[in-house]
Amino acid sequence: MWCHEHFNLPEAPDIVTFSKKMLTGGFYSKKEFRPTQGYRIYNTWMGDPSKVVMLQEVIRVIERDNLLHMATQSGDVLVKGLRTLDHKFPQHINSVRGRGTFVAFDAVEPAKRDAIIGRLKLQGIHAGGCGDRSVRLRPSLIFQPHHAHIFIDKLETVLNAL
């Protein structure tokens, strides 16, 4: 479930943080990194026990419906399609990267990035910007390969229009 688990590390990371997509915010760490006093770490997403109950159900559905495997398959389709567009439109995009459906690519300049995001919205696609050139995607876990094909088709339409 955690990205670091994909790398077969000899030991777990010192600290792992999480937030909104886990329905609560927090971290877990090795014992030596834990604060010695309570409530030294505080954020607006903690302190609501109902979030833990909801998170338990979300994790149950993720496991029952094999959604992490689906995210891997969908991400493979998404990255392959983006790399095809990267080669077809090097004057617009490059640097495709990601794991699962947590994917990004760069526009060649900030104005093009903004145009891509704006035109995707007109196509009914929500994508976020990061930095001054990156377009990032983080769809929900129910995102499937056919959704990836829809996204690639819409992005190709946008890139053809630039």
CSV table of N, CA and C in Angstrom, one decimal:
chain,number,residue,atom,x,y,z
A,1,MET,N,0.8,-1.2,0.0
A,1,MET,CA,0.0,0.0,0.0
A,1,MET,C,0.9,1.3,0.0
A,2,TRP,N,2.0,1.2,0.6
A,2,TRP,CA,2.9,2.4,0.7
A,2,TRP,C,3.9,2.3,-0.4
A,3,CYS,N,4.3,3.4,-1.0
A,3,CYS,CA,5.2,3.5,-2.1
A,3,CYS,C,6.5,2.8,-1.8
A,4,HIS,N,7.0,3.1,-0.6
A,4,HIS,CA,8.4,2.5,-0.3
A,4,HIS,C,8.4,1.0,-0.3
A,5,GLU,N,7.2,0.4,-0.2
A,5,GLU,CA,7.2,-1.1,-0.3
A,5,GLU,C,7.5,-1.7,-1.6
A,6,HIS,N,7.5,-0.8,-2.7
A,6,HIS,CA,7.8,-1.3,-4.0
A,6,HIS,C,9.3,-1.4,-4.3
A,7,PHE,N,10.1,-0.9,-3.4
A,7,PHE,CA,11.5,-0.8,-3.6
A,7,PHE,C,12.3,-1.9,-2.9
A,8,ASN,N,11.7,-2.8,-2.2
A,8,ASN,CA,12.4,-3.9,-1.5
A,8,ASN,C,13.6,-3.3,-0.7
A,9,LEU,N,13.3,-2.3,0.1
A,9,LEU,CA,14.3,-1.7,0.9
A,9,LEU,C,14.8,-2.7,2.0
A,10,PRO,N,16.0,-2.6,2.4
A,10,PRO,CA,16.5,-3.5,3.5
A,10,PRO,C,15.8,-3.2,4.8
A,11,GLU,N,15.3,-2.0,5.0
A,11,GLU,CA,14.5,-1.7,6.2
A,11,GLU,C,13.6,-0.6,5.8
A,12,ALA,N,12.5,-0.4,6.7
A,12,ALA,CA,11.5,0.6,6.4
A,12,ALA,C,12.1,2.0,6.5
A,13,PRO,N,11.5,3.0,5.9
A,13,PRO,CA,12.0,4.4,6.0
A,13,PRO,C,12.0,4.9,7.5
A,14,ASP,N,12.7,5.9,7.8
A,14,ASP,CA,12.7,6.4,9.2
A,14,ASP,C,11.4,7.0,9.5
A,15,ILE,N,10.8,7.7,8.5
A,15,ILE,CA,9.5,8.4,8.7
A,15,ILE,C,8.7,8.3,7.5
A,16,VAL,N,7.4,8.0,7.6
A,16,VAL,CA,6.5,8.0,6.5
A,16,VAL,C,5.3,9.0,6.9
A,17,THR,N,5.0,9.9,6.0
A,17,THR,CA,3.9,10.8,6.2
A,17,THR,C,2.7,10.5,5.3
A,18,PHE,N,1.5,10.9,5.7
A,18,PHE,CA,0.3,10.7,4.9
A,18,PHE,C,-0.7,11.8,5.2
A,19,SER,N,-1.6,12.0,4.3
A,19,SER,CA,-2.6,13.0,4.5
A,19,SER,C,-3.9,12.7,3.9
A,20,LYS,N,-4.5,13.7,3.3
A,20,LYS,CA,-5.9,13.6,2.8
A,20,LYS,C,-6.4,12.4,2.1
A,21,LYS,N,-5.6,11.8,1.2
A,21,LYS,CA,-6.1,10.6,0.5
A,21,LYS,C,-6.3,9.4,1.5
A,22,MET,N,-5.7,9.5,2.7
A,22,MET,CA,-5.9,8.5,3.7
A,22,MET,C,-7.0,8.9,4.7
A,23,LEU,N,-7.7,9.9,4.4
A,23,LEU,CA,-8.8,10.4,5.2
A,23,LEU,C,-8.4,11.0,6.5
A,24,THR,N,-7.2,11.0,6.8
A,24,THR,CA,-6.6,11.7,8.0
A,24,THR,C,-5.2,12.0,7.7
A,25,GLY,N,-4.6,12.8,8.5
A,25,GLY,CA,-3.2,13.2,8.4
A,25,GLY,C,-2.4,12.6,9.5
A,26,GLY,N,-1.2,12.2,9.2
A,26,GLY,CA,-0.3,11.7,10.2
A,26,GLY,C,1.0,11.2,9.7
A,27,PHE,N,1.7,10.5,10.5
A,27,PHE,CA,3.0,9.9,10.2
A,27,PHE,C,3.2,8.7,11.0
A,28,TYR,N,4.1,7.9,10.6
A,28,TYR,CA,4.6,6.8,11.5
A,28,TYR,C,6.1,6.8,11.3
A,29,SER,N,6.8,6.4,12.3
A,29,SER,CA,8.3,6.5,12.3
A,29,SER,C,8.9,5.5,13.2
A,30,LYS,N,10.2,5.3,13.0
A,30,LYS,CA,11.0,4.5,13.9
A,30,LYS,C,10.9,5.2,15.3
A,31,LYS,N,11.1,4.3,16.3
A,31,LYS,CA,10.9,4.8,17.7
A,31,LYS,C,11.9,6.0,18.0
A,32,GLU,N,13.1,6.0,17.5
A,32,GLU,CA,14.0,7.0,17.8
A,32,GLU,C,13.6,8.4,17.2
A,33,PHE,N,12.7,8.4,16.3
A,33,PHE,CA,12.3,9.7,15.7
A,33,PHE,C,10.9,10.2,16.3
A,34,ARG,N,10.4,9.5,17.2
A,34,ARG,CA,9.1,9.9,17.8
A,34,ARG,C,9.3,11.0,18.8
A,35,PRO,N,8.5,12.0,18.8
A,35,PRO,CA,8.6,13.1,19.9
A,35,PRO,C,8.5,12.4,21.3
A,36,THR,N,9.2,13.0,22.2
A,36,THR,CA,9.2,12.4,23.6
A,36,THR,C,7.9,12.9,24.3
A,37,GLN,N,7.3,14.0,23.9
A,37,GLN,CA,6.1,14.5,24.5
A,37,GLN,C,4.9,14.4,23.6
A,38,GLY,N,3.7,14.2,24.2
A,38,GLY,CA,2.5,14.1,23.3
A,38,GLY,C,2.2,15.4,22.7
A,39,TYR,N,1.5,15.3,21.5
A,39,TYR,CA,1.0,16.4,20.8
A,39,TYR,C,2.0,17.4,20.3
A,40,ARG,N,3.2,17.0,20.1
A,40,ARG,CA,4.3,17.8,19.5
A,40,ARG,C,4.0,18.0,18.0
A,41,ILE,N,3.3,17.1,17.4
A,41,ILE,CA,3.0,17.2,16.0
A,41,ILE,C,1.5,17.4,16.0
A,42,TYR,N,1.0,18.4,15.3
A,42,TYR,CA,-0.4,18.7,15.3
A,42,TYR,C,-0.8,19.2,13.9
A,43,ASN,N,-2.0,18.7,13.5
A,43,ASN,CA,-2.5,19.2,12.2
A,43,ASN,C,-4.0,19.2,12.2
A,44,THR,N,-4.6,19.8,11.3
A,44,THR,CA,-6.1,19.9,11.2
A,44,THR,C,-6.8,18.6,10.9
A,45,TRP,N,-6.0,17.6,10.4
A,45,TRP,CA,-6.6,16.3,10.0
A,45,TRP,C,-6.6,15.3,11.1
A,46,MET,N,-6.1,15.6,12.3
A,46,MET,CA,-6.1,14.6,13.3
A,46,MET,C,-7.1,14.9,14.4
A,47,GLY,N,-7.3,13.9,15.2
A,47,GLY,CA,-8.2,14.1,16.4
A,47,GLY,C,-9.7,13.7,16.1
A,48,ASP,N,-10.0,13.2,15.0
A,48,ASP,CA,-11.3,12.8,14.7
A,48,ASP,C,-11.4,11.3,14.5
A,49,PRO,N,-11.8,10.5,15.6
A,49,PRO,CA,-11.8,9.1,15.5
A,49,PRO,C,-12.7,8.5,14.4
A,50,SER,N,-13.7,9.2,14.0
A,50,SER,CA,-14.5,8.7,12.9
A,50,SER,C,-13.7,8.5,11.6
A,51,LYS,N,-12.7,9.2,11.4
A,51,LYS,CA,-11.8,9.1,10.2
A,51,LYS,C,-11.1,7.7,10.2
A,52,VAL,N,-10.8,7.2,11.4
A,52,VAL,CA,-10.2,5.9,11.5
A,52,VAL,C,-11.2,4.8,11.1
A,53,VAL,N,-12.4,4.9,11.5
A,53,VAL,CA,-13.5,4.0,11.2
A,53,VAL,C,-13.7,4.0,9.6
A,54,MET,N,-13.7,5.2,9.1
A,54,MET,CA,-13.9,5.3,7.6
A,54,MET,C,-12.7,4.7,6.9
A,55,LEU,N,-11.5,5.0,7.4
A,55,LEU,CA,-10.3,4.5,6.8
A,55,LEU,C,-10.2,3.0,6.8
A,56,GLN,N,-10.7,2.3,7.9
A,56,GLN,CA,-10.7,0.9,8.0
A,56,GLN,C,-11.6,0.3,6.8
A,57,GLU,N,-12.7,1.0,6.5
A,57,GLU,CA,-13.6,0.5,5.5
A,57,GLU,C,-13.0,0.7,4.1
A,58,VAL,N,-12.3,1.9,3.9
A,58,VAL,CA,-11.6,2.1,2.7
A,58,VAL,C,-10.6,1.1,2.4
A,59,ILE,N,-9.8,0.8,3.4
A,59,ILE,CA,-8.7,-0.3,3.3
A,59,ILE,C,-9.4,-1.6,2.9
A,60,ARG,N,-10.5,-1.9,3.6
A,60,ARG,CA,-11.2,-3.2,3.3
A,60,ARG,C,-11.6,-3.3,1.8
A,61,VAL,N,-12.2,-2.2,1.3
A,61,VAL,CA,-12.6,-2.1,-0.1
A,61,VAL,C,-11.4,-2.2,-1.0
A,62,ILE,N,-10.3,-1.5,-0.7
A,62,ILE,CA,-9.1,-1.6,-1.5
A,62,ILE,C,-8.6,-3.0,-1.6
A,63,GLU,N,-8.6,-3.7,-0.5
A,63,GLU,CA,-8.2,-5.1,-0.6
A,63,GLU,C,-9.2,-6.0,-1.3
A,64,ARG,N,-10.4,-5.9,-0.9
A,64,ARG,CA,-11.5,-6.7,-1.5
A,64,ARG,C,-11.5,-6.6,-3.0
A,65,ASP,N,-11.4,-5.3,-3.5
A,65,ASP,CA,-11.6,-5.1,-5.0
A,65,ASP,C,-10.2,-5.1,-5.7
A,66,ASN,N,-9.2,-5.4,-5.0
A,66,ASN,CA,-7.8,-5.4,-5.6
A,66,ASN,C,-7.5,-4.1,-6.3
A,67,LEU,N,-7.8,-3.0,-5.6
A,67,LEU,CA,-7.6,-1.7,-6.3
A,67,LEU,C,-6.1,-1.3,-6.5
A,68,LEU,N,-5.2,-1.8,-5.6
A,68,LEU,CA,-3.8,-1.5,-5.9
A,68,LEU,C,-3.3,-2.1,-7.1
A,69,HIS,N,-3.7,-3.3,-7.4
A,69,HIS,CA,-3.4,-4.0,-8.7
A,69,HIS,C,-4.0,-3.2,-9.8
A,70,MET,N,-5.2,-2.8,-9.7
A,70,MET,CA,-5.9,-2.0,-10.7
A,70,MET,C,-5.1,-0.7,-11.0
A,71,ALA,N,-4.6,0.0,-9.9
A,71,ALA,CA,-3.9,1.2,-10.1
A,71,ALA,C,-2.6,0.9,-10.8
A,72,THR,N,-1.9,-0.2,-10.6
A,72,THR,CA,-0.7,-0.5,-11.3
A,72,THR,C,-1.0,-0.7,-12.8
A,73,GLN,N,-2.1,-1.5,-13.1
A,73,GLN,CA,-2.4,-1.7,-14.5
A,73,GLN,C,-2.8,-0.4,-15.2
A,74,SER,N,-3.6,0.4,-14.5
A,74,SER,CA,-4.1,1.6,-15.1
A,74,SER,C,-2.9,2.6,-15.3
A,75,GLY,N,-2.0,2.6,-14.3
A,75,GLY,CA,-0.8,3.4,-14.4
A,75,GLY,C,0.1,3.0,-15.6
A,76,ASP,N,0.2,1.7,-15.8
A,76,ASP,CA,1.0,1.3,-16.9
A,76,ASP,C,0.4,1.8,-18.3
A,77,VAL,N,-0.9,1.7,-18.4
A,77,VAL,CA,-1.6,2.2,-19.6
A,77,VAL,C,-1.4,3.7,-19.7
A,78,LEU,N,-1.5,4.4,-18.6
A,78,LEU,CA,-1.4,5.9,-18.6
A,78,LEU,C,0.0,6.3,-19.0
A,79,VAL,N,1.0,5.7,-18.4
A,79,VAL,CA,2.4,6.1,-18.7
A,79,VAL,C,2.8,5.7,-20.1
A,80,LYS,N,2.3,4.5,-20.6
A,80,LYS,CA,2.6,4.2,-22.0
A,80,LYS,C,2.0,5.2,-22.9
A,81,GLY,N,0.8,5.5,-22.7
A,81,GLY,CA,0.1,6.5,-23.5
A,81,GLY,C,0.8,7.9,-23.5
A,82,LEU,N,1.2,8.3,-22.3
A,82,LEU,CA,1.9,9.6,-22.1
A,82,LEU,C,3.2,9.6,-22.9
A,83,ARG,N,3.9,8.5,-22.8
A,83,ARG,CA,5.2,8.4,-23.5
A,83,ARG,C,5.0,8.4,-25.0
A,84,THR,N,3.9,7.8,-25.5
A,84,THR,CA,3.6,7.9,-26.9
A,84,THR,C,3.4,9.4,-27.3
A,85,LEU,N,2.6,10.1,-26.5
A,85,LEU,CA,2.4,11.5,-26.7
A,85,LEU,C,3.6,12.4,-26.6
A,86,ASP,N,4.5,12.0,-25.6
A,86,ASP,CA,5.8,12.7,-25.4
A,86,ASP,C,6.6,12.6,-26.7
A,87,HIS,N,6.6,11.4,-27.4
A,87,HIS,CA,7.4,11.3,-28.6
A,87,HIS,C,6.7,12.0,-29.8
A,88,LYS,N,5.3,12.0,-29.8
A,88,LYS,CA,4.6,12.6,-30.9
A,88,LYS,C,4.6,14.1,-30.8
A,89,PHE,N,4.7,14.7,-29.5
A,89,PHE,CA,4.6,16.1,-29.3
A,89,PHE,C,5.7,16.6,-28.5
A,90,PRO,N,7.0,16.4,-28.9
A,90,PRO,CA,8.1,16.9,-28.1
A,90,PRO,C,8.2,18.4,-28.0
A,91,GLN,N,7.5,19.1,-28.9
A,91,GLN,CA,7.4,20.5,-28.8
A,91,GLN,C,6.5,21.0,-27.7
A,92,HIS,N,5.7,20.1,-27.1
A,92,HIS,CA,4.8,20.5,-26.0
A,92,HIS,C,5.1,19.8,-24.7
A,93,ILE,N,5.4,18.5,-24.7
A,93,ILE,CA,5.6,17.8,-23.4
A,93,ILE,C,6.8,16.9,-23.4
A,94,ASN,N,7.3,16.6,-22.2
A,94,ASN,CA,8.4,15.7,-22.0
A,94,ASN,C,8.4,15.2,-20.5
A,95,SER,N,9.4,14.4,-20.2
A,95,SER,CA,9.7,13.9,-18.8
A,95,SER,C,8.5,13.2,-18.2
A,96,VAL,N,7.9,12.3,-18.8
A,96,VAL,CA,6.9,11.5,-18.3
A,96,VAL,C,7.4,10.6,-17.1
A,97,ARG,N,6.7,10.6,-16.0
A,97,ARG,CA,7.2,9.8,-14.9
A,97,ARG,C,6.0,9.4,-14.0
A,98,GLY,N,6.3,8.5,-13.1
A,98,GLY,CA,5.3,8.1,-12.1
A,98,GLY,C,5.3,6.7,-11.7
A,99,ARG,N,4.4,6.4,-10.7
A,99,ARG,CA,4.3,5.0,-10.2
A,99,ARG,C,2.8,4.8,-10.0
A,100,GLY,N,2.3,3.7,-10.5
A,100,GLY,CA,0.8,3.5,-10.5
A,100,GLY,C,0.1,4.7,-11.2
A,101,THR,N,-0.9,5.2,-10.7
A,101,THR,CA,-1.6,6.3,-11.3
A,101,THR,C,-1.2,7.7,-10.8
A,102,PHE,N,-0.2,7.7,-9.9
A,102,PHE,CA,0.4,9.0,-9.5
A,102,PHE,C,1.5,9.3,-10.5
A,103,VAL,N,1.1,10.1,-11.5
A,103,VAL,CA,1.9,10.4,-12.7
A,103,VAL,C,2.0,11.8,-13.0
A,104,ALA,N,3.1,12.2,-13.6
A,104,ALA,CA,3.3,13.6,-14.0
A,104,ALA,C,4.1,13.6,-15.3
A,105,PHE,N,4.0,14.8,-16.0
A,105,PHE,CA,4.8,15.1,-17.1
A,105,PHE,C,5.1,16.6,-17.1
A,106,ASP,N,6.0,17.0,-17.9
A,106,ASP,CA,6.4,18.4,-18.0
A,106,ASP,C,5.9,19.0,-19.3
A,107,ALA,N,5.5,20.3,-19.3
A,107,ALA,CA,5.3,21.0,-20.5
A,107,ALA,C,6.7,21.7,-20.7
A,108,VAL,N,6.9,22.1,-22.0
A,108,VAL,CA,8.2,22.7,-22.3
A,108,VAL,C,8.4,24.1,-21.7
A,109,GLU,N,7.3,24.7,-21.4
A,109,GLU,CA,7.4,26.1,-20.8
A,109,GLU,C,6.1,26.3,-19.9
A,110,PRO,N,6.2,27.2,-19.0
A,110,PRO,CA,5.1,27.5,-18.1
A,110,PRO,C,3.7,27.8,-18.8
A,111,ALA,N,3.8,28.6,-19.8
A,111,ALA,CA,2.6,29.0,-20.5
A,111,ALA,C,1.9,27.8,-21.2
A,112,LYS,N,2.7,26.9,-21.7
A,112,LYS,CA,2.1,25.7,-22.3
A,112,LYS,C,1.5,24.8,-21.2
A,113,ARG,N,2.1,24.7,-20.1
A,113,ARG,CA,1.6,23.9,-19.0
A,113,ARG,C,0.2,24.5,-18.6
A,114,ASP,N,0.1,25.8,-18.4
A,114,ASP,CA,-1.1,26.4,-18.0
A,114,ASP,C,-2.2,26.2,-19.1
A,115,ALA,N,-1.8,26.3,-20.4
A,115,ALA,CA,-2.7,26.1,-21.5
A,115,ALA,C,-3.2,24.6,-21.5
A,116,ILE,N,-2.3,23.7,-21.2
A,116,ILE,CA,-2.7,22.3,-21.2
A,116,ILE,C,-3.7,22.0,-20.1
A,117,ILE,N,-3.5,22.5,-18.9
A,117,ILE,CA,-4.4,22.3,-17.8
A,117,ILE,C,-5.7,23.0,-18.1
A,118,GLY,N,-5.7,24.2,-18.6
A,118,GLY,CA,-7.0,24.9,-18.9
A,118,GLY,C,-7.8,24.2,-19.9
A,119,ARG,N,-7.1,23.7,-21.0
A,119,ARG,CA,-7.8,23.0,-22.1
A,119,ARG,C,-8.3,21.6,-21.6
A,120,LEU,N,-7.6,21.0,-20.8
A,120,LEU,CA,-8.1,19.7,-20.2
A,120,LEU,C,-9.3,19.9,-19.4
A,121,LYS,N,-9.4,21.0,-18.7
A,121,LYS,CA,-10.6,21.3,-17.9
A,121,LYS,C,-11.8,21.5,-18.9
A,122,LEU,N,-11.6,22.1,-20.0
A,122,LEU,CA,-12.7,22.3,-21.0
A,122,LEU,C,-13.1,20.9,-21.6
A,123,GLN,N,-12.2,19.9,-21.5
A,123,GLN,CA,-12.5,18.6,-22.0
A,123,GLN,C,-13.1,17.7,-20.9
A,124,GLY,N,-13.3,18.3,-19.7
A,124,GLY,CA,-13.8,17.6,-18.5
A,124,GLY,C,-12.8,16.8,-17.7
A,125,ILE,N,-11.5,17.1,-17.9
A,125,ILE,CA,-10.5,16.4,-17.2
A,125,ILE,C,-9.9,17.3,-16.1
A,126,HIS,N,-9.7,16.8,-14.9
A,126,HIS,CA,-9.1,17.6,-13.8
A,126,HIS,C,-7.7,17.1,-13.7
A,127,ALA,N,-6.7,18.1,-13.9
A,127,ALA,CA,-5.3,17.8,-13.7
A,127,ALA,C,-4.7,19.0,-12.9
A,128,GLY,N,-3.7,18.7,-12.2
A,128,GLY,CA,-3.1,19.8,-11.4
A,128,GLY,C,-1.7,20.2,-11.9
A,129,GLY,N,-1.4,21.4,-11.5
A,129,GLY,CA,-0.1,21.9,-11.8
A,129,GLY,C,0.8,21.7,-10.6
A,130,CYS,N,2.1,21.6,-10.9
A,130,CYS,CA,3.1,21.5,-9.8
A,130,CYS,C,4.4,22.2,-10.3
A,131,GLY,N,4.9,23.1,-9.5
A,131,GLY,CA,6.1,23.8,-10.0
A,131,GLY,C,5.6,24.8,-11.1
A,132,ASP,N,6.5,25.1,-12.0
A,132,ASP,CA,6.1,26.0,-13.1
A,132,ASP,C,5.8,25.2,-14.4
A,133,ARG,N,6.2,23.9,-14.5
A,133,ARG,CA,6.0,23.3,-15.8
A,133,ARG,C,5.3,21.9,-15.7
A,134,SER,N,5.2,21.4,-14.5
A,134,SER,CA,4.7,20.0,-14.4
A,134,SER,C,3.1,19.9,-14.4
A,135,VAL,N,2.6,18.9,-15.0
A,135,VAL,CA,1.2,18.5,-14.9
A,135,VAL,C,1.2,17.2,-14.2
A,136,ARG,N,0.4,17.2,-13.1
A,136,ARG,CA,0.3,16.0,-12.3
A,136,ARG,C,-1.1,15.4,-12.3
A,137,LEU,N,-1.1,14.1,-12.1
A,137,LEU,CA,-2.4,13.3,-12.1
A,137,LEU,C,-2.4,12.5,-10.8
A,138,ARG,N,-3.5,12.4,-10.1
A,138,ARG,CA,-3.6,11.5,-9.0
A,138,ARG,C,-5.1,11.1,-8.9
A,139,PRO,N,-5.5,10.3,-9.9
A,139,PRO,CA,-6.9,9.9,-9.9
A,139,PRO,C,-7.2,9.0,-8.7
A,140,SER,N,-8.5,8.8,-8.5
A,140,SER,CA,-8.9,7.9,-7.4
A,140,SER,C,-8.6,6.5,-7.7
A,141,LEU,N,-8.6,5.6,-6.7
A,141,LEU,CA,-8.2,4.2,-6.9
A,141,LEU,C,-9.2,3.4,-7.8
A,142,ILE,N,-10.4,4.0,-8.1
A,142,ILE,CA,-11.3,3.3,-9.0
A,142,ILE,C,-11.0,3.6,-10.5
A,143,PHE,N,-10.0,4.4,-10.7
A,143,PHE,CA,-9.5,4.7,-12.1
A,143,PHE,C,-9.1,3.4,-12.7
A,144,GLN,N,-9.6,3.2,-13.9
A,144,GLN,CA,-9.3,1.9,-14.6
A,144,GLN,C,-8.6,2.1,-16.0
A,145,PRO,N,-8.1,1.1,-16.6
A,145,PRO,CA,-7.4,1.3,-17.9
A,145,PRO,C,-8.3,2.0,-18.9
A,146,HIS,N,-9.6,1.8,-19.0
A,146,HIS,CA,-10.4,2.5,-20.0
A,146,HIS,C,-10.4,4.0,-19.7
A,147,HIS,N,-10.3,4.4,-18.4
A,147,HIS,CA,-10.2,5.8,-18.0
A,147,HIS,C,-8.9,6.4,-18.5
A,148,ALA,N,-7.8,5.6,-18.4
A,148,ALA,CA,-6.5,6.1,-18.9
A,148,ALA,C,-6.6,6.3,-20.4
A,149,HIS,N,-7.3,5.5,-21.2
A,149,HIS,CA,-7.4,5.7,-22.6
A,149,HIS,C,-8.2,7.0,-22.9
A,150,ILE,N,-9.2,7.2,-22.1
A,150,ILE,CA,-10.0,8.4,-22.3
A,150,ILE,C,-9.1,9.7,-22.0
A,151,PHE,N,-8.3,9.6,-21.0
A,151,PHE,CA,-7.5,10.7,-20.7
A,151,PHE,C,-6.5,11.0,-21.8
A,152,ILE,N,-5.8,9.9,-22.3
A,152,ILE,CA,-4.8,10.0,-23.4
A,152,ILE,C,-5.5,10.6,-24.6
A,153,ASP,N,-6.7,10.2,-24.9
A,153,ASP,CA,-7.4,10.7,-26.1
A,153,ASP,C,-7.7,12.2,-25.9
A,154,LYS,N,-8.1,12.6,-24.7
A,154,LYS,CA,-8.4,14.0,-24.5
A,154,LYS,C,-7.1,14.9,-24.5
A,155,LEU,N,-6.1,14.3,-23.9
A,155,LEU,CA,-4.8,15.1,-23.9
A,155,LEU,C,-4.3,15.2,-25.3
A,156,GLU,N,-4.4,14.2,-26.1
A,156,GLU,CA,-4.0,14.3,-27.5
A,156,GLU,C,-4.7,15.4,-28.3
A,157,THR,N,-6.0,15.4,-28.0
A,157,THR,CA,-6.9,16.5,-28.6
A,157,THR,C,-6.3,17.9,-28.2
A,158,VAL,N,-6.0,18.0,-26.9
A,158,VAL,CA,-5.5,19.3,-26.4
A,158,VAL,C,-4.1,19.6,-27.1
A,159,LEU,N,-3.2,18.6,-27.1
A,159,LEU,CA,-1.9,18.9,-27.7
A,159,LEU,C,-2.0,19.2,-29.2
A,160,ASN,N,-2.9,18.6,-29.9
A,160,ASN,CA,-3.1,18.9,-31.3
A,160,ASN,C,-3.5,20.3,-31.5
A,161,ALA,N,-4.3,20.8,-30.5
A,161,ALA,CA,-4.8,22.2,-30.7
A,161,ALA,C,-3.9,23.3,-30.3
A,162,LEU,N,-2.8,22.9,-29.6
A,162,LEU,CA,-1.8,24.0,-29.2
A,162,LEU,C,-1.0,24.5,-30.3
